[in-house]
Short mmCIF file of N, CA, C and O in Angstrom, two decimals:
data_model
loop_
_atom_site.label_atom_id
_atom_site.label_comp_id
_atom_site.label_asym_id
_atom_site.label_seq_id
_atom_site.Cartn_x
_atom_site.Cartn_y
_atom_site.Cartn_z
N UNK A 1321 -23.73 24.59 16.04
CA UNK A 1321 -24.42 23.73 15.09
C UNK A 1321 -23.45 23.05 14.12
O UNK A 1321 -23.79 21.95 13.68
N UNK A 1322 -22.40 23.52 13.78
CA UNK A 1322 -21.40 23.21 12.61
C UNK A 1322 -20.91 21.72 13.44
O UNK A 1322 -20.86 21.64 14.66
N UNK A 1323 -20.63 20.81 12.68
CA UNK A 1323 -20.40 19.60 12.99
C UNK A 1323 -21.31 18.45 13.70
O UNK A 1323 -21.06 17.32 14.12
N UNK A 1324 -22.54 19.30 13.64
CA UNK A 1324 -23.96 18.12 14.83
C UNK A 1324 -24.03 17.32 13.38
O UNK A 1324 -23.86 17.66 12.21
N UNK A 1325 -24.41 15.92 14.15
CA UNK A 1325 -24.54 14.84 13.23
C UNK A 1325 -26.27 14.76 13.17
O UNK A 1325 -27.04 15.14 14.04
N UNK A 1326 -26.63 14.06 11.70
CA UNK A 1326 -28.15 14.22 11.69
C UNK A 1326 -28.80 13.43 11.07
O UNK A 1326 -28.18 12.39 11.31
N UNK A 1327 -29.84 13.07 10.27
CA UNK A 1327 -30.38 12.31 9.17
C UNK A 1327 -31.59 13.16 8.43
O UNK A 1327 -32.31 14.05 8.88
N UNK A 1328 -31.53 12.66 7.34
CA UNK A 1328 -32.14 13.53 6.33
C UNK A 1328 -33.70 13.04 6.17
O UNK A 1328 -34.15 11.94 5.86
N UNK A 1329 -34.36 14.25 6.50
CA UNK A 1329 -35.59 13.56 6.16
C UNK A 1329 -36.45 13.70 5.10
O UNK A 1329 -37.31 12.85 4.91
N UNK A 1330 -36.29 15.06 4.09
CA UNK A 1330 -36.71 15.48 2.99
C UNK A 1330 -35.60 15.93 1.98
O UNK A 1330 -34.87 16.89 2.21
N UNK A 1331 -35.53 15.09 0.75
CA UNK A 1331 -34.68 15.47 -0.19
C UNK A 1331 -33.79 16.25 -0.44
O UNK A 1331 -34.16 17.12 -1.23
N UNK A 1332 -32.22 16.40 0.05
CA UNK A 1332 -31.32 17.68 0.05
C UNK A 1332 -31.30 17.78 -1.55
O UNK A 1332 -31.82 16.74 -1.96
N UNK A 1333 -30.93 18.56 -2.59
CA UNK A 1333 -30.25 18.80 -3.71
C UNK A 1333 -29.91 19.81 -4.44
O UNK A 1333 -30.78 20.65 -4.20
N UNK A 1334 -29.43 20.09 -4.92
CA UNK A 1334 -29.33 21.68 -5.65
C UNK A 1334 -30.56 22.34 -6.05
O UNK A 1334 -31.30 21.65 -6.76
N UNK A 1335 -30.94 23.48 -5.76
CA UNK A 1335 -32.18 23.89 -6.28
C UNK A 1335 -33.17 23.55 -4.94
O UNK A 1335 -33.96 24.45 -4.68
N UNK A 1336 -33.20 22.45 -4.14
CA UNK A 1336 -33.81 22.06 -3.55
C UNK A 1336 -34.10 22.05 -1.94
O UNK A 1336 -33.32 21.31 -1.33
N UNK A 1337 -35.05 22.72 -1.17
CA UNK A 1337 -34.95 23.28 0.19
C UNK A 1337 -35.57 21.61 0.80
O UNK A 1337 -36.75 21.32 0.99
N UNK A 1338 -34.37 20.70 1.00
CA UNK A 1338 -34.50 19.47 1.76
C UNK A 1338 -35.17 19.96 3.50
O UNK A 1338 -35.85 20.95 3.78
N UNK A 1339 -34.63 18.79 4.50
CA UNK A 1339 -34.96 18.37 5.70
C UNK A 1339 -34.32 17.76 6.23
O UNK A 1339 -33.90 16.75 5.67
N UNK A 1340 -33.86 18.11 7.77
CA UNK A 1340 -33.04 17.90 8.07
C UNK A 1340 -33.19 17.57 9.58
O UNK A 1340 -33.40 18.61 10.20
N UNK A 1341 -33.16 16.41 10.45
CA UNK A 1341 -33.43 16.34 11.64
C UNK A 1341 -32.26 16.13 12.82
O UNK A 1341 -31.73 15.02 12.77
N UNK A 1342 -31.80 16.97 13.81
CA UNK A 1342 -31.04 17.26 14.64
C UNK A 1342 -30.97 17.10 15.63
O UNK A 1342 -32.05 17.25 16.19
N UNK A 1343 -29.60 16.64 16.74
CA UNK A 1343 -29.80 17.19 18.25
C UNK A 1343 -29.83 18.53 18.58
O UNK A 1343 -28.95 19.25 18.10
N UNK A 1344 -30.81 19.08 19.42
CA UNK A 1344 -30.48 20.40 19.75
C UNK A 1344 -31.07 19.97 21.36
O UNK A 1344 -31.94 19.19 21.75
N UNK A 1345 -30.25 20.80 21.98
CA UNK A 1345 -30.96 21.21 23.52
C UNK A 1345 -31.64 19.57 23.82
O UNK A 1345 -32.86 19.48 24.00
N UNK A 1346 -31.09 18.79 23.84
CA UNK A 1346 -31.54 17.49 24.07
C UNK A 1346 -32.65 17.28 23.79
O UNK A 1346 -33.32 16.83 24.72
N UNK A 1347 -33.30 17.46 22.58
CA UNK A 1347 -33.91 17.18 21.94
C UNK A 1347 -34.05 16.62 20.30
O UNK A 1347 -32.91 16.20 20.07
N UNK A 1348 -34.52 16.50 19.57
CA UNK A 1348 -34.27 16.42 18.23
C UNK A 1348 -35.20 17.31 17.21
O UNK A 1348 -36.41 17.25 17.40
N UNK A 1349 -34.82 17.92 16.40
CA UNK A 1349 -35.11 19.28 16.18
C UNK A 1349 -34.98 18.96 14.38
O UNK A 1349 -33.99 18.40 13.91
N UNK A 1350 -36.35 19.52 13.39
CA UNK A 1350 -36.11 19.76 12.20
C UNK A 1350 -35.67 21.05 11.67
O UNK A 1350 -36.26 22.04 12.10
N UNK A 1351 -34.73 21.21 10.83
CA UNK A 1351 -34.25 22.30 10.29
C UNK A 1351 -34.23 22.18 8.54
O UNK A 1351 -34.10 21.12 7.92
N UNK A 1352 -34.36 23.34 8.02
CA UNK A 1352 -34.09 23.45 6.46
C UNK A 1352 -32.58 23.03 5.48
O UNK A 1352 -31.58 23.65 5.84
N UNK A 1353 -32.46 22.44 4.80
CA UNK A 1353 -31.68 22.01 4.84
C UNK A 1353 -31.38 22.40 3.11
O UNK A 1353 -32.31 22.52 2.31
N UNK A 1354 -29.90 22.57 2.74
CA UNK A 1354 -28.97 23.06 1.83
C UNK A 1354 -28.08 22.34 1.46
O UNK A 1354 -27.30 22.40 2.41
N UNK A 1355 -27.39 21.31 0.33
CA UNK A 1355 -25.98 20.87 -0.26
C UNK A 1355 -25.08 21.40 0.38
O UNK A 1355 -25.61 22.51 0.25
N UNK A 1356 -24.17 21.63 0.97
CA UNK A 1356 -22.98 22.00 0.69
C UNK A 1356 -22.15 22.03 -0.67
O UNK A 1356 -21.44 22.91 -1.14
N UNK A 1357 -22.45 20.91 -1.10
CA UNK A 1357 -21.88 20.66 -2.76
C UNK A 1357 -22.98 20.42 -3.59
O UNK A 1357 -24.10 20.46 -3.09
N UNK A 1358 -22.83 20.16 -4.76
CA UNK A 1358 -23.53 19.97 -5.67
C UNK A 1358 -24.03 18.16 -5.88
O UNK A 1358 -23.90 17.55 -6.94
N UNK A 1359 -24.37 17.81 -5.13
CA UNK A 1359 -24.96 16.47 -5.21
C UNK A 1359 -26.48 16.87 -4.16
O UNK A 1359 -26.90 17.79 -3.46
N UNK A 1360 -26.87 15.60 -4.57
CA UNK A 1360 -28.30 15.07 -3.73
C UNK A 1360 -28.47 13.74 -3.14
O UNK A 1360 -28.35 12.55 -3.45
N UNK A 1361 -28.92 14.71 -1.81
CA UNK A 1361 -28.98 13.15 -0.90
C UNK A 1361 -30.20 12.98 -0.48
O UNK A 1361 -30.98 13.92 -0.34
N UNK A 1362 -30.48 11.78 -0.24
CA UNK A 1362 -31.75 10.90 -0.54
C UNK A 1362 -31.91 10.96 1.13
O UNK A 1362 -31.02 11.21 1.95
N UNK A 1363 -33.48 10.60 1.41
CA UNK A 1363 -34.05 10.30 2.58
C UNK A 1363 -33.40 9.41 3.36
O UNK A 1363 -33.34 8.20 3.10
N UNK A 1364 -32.79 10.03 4.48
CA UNK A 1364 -32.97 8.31 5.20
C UNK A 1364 -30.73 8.81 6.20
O UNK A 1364 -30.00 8.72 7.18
N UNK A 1365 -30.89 9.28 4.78
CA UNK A 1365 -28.86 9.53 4.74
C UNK A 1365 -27.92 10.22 5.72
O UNK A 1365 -27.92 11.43 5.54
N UNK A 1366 -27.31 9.90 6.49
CA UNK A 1366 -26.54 10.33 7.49
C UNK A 1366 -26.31 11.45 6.99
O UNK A 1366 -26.32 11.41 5.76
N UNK A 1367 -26.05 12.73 7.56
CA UNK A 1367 -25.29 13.81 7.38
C UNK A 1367 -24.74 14.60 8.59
O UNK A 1367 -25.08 14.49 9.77
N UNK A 1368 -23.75 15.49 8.00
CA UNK A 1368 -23.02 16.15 8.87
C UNK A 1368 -23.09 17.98 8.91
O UNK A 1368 -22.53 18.38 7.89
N UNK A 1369 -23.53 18.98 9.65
CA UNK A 1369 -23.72 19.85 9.71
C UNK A 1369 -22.32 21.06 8.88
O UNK A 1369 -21.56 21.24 9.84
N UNK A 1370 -21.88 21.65 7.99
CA UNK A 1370 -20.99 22.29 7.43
C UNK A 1370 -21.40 24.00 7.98
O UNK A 1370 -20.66 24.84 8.49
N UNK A 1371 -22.66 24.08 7.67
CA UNK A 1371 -22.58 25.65 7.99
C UNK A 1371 -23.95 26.10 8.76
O UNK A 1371 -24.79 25.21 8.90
N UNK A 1372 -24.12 26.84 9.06
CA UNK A 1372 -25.06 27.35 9.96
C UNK A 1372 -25.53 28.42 9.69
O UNK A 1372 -24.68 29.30 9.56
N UNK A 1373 -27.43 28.98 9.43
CA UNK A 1373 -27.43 30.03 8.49
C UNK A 1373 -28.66 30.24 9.82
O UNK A 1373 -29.67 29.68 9.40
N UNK A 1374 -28.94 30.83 11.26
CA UNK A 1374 -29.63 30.91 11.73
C UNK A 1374 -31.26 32.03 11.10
O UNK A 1374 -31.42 33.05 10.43
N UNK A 1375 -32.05 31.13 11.75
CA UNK A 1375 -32.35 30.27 12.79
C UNK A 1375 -32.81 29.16 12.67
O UNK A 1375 -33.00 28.53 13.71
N UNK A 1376 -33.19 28.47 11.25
CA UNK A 1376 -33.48 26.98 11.30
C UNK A 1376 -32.80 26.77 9.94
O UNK A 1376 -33.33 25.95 9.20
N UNK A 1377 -31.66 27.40 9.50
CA UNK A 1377 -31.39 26.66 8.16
C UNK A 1377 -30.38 26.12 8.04
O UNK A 1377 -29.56 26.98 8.38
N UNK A 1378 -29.65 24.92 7.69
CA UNK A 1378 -28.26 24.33 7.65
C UNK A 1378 -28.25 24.19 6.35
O UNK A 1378 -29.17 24.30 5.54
N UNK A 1379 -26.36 23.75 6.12
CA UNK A 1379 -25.71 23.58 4.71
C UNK A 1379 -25.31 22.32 5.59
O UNK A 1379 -24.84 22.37 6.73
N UNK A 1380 -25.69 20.80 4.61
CA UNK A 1380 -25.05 19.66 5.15
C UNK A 1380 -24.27 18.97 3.91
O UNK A 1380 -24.30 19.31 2.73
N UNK A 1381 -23.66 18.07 4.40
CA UNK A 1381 -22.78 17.00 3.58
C UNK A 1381 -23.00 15.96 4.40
O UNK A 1381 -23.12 15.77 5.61
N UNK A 1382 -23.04 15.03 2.93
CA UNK A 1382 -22.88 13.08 3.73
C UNK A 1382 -21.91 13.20 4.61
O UNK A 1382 -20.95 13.97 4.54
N UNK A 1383 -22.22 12.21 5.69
CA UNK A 1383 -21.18 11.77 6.93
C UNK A 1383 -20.94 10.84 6.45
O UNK A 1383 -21.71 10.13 5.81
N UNK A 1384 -19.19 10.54 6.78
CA UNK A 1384 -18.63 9.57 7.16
C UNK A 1384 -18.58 8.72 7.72
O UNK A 1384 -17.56 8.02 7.69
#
């Protein structure tokens, strides 16, 4: 999971259990979603997978 690219579909931010939509198993898959850092990212926003907290929860950061 660490490095799958994704887009955000419910509010990431501190404090805040965002949304997060994924490739998995050739499919596309929602997962719970966590900051990595201390910012907030808005609907819509590319991100990049940092950590992996099974079974549906990720730590993301904006992509590049």
């Amino acid at each position: 999971m660490v490095g799958k690219r994704g887009r955000v579909i419910g509010r990431v931010g501190p404090g805040i259990v965002g949304e997060v939509m994924l490739p998995v198993r050739g499919a596309t898959e929602a997962f719970y979603a966590y900051p990595a850092t201390d910012e907030v990212i808005e609907v819509g926003t590319p991100v990049v997978v940092v950590e992996f907290d099974p079974p549906r929860t990720v730590y993301v950061a904006r992509a590049i």
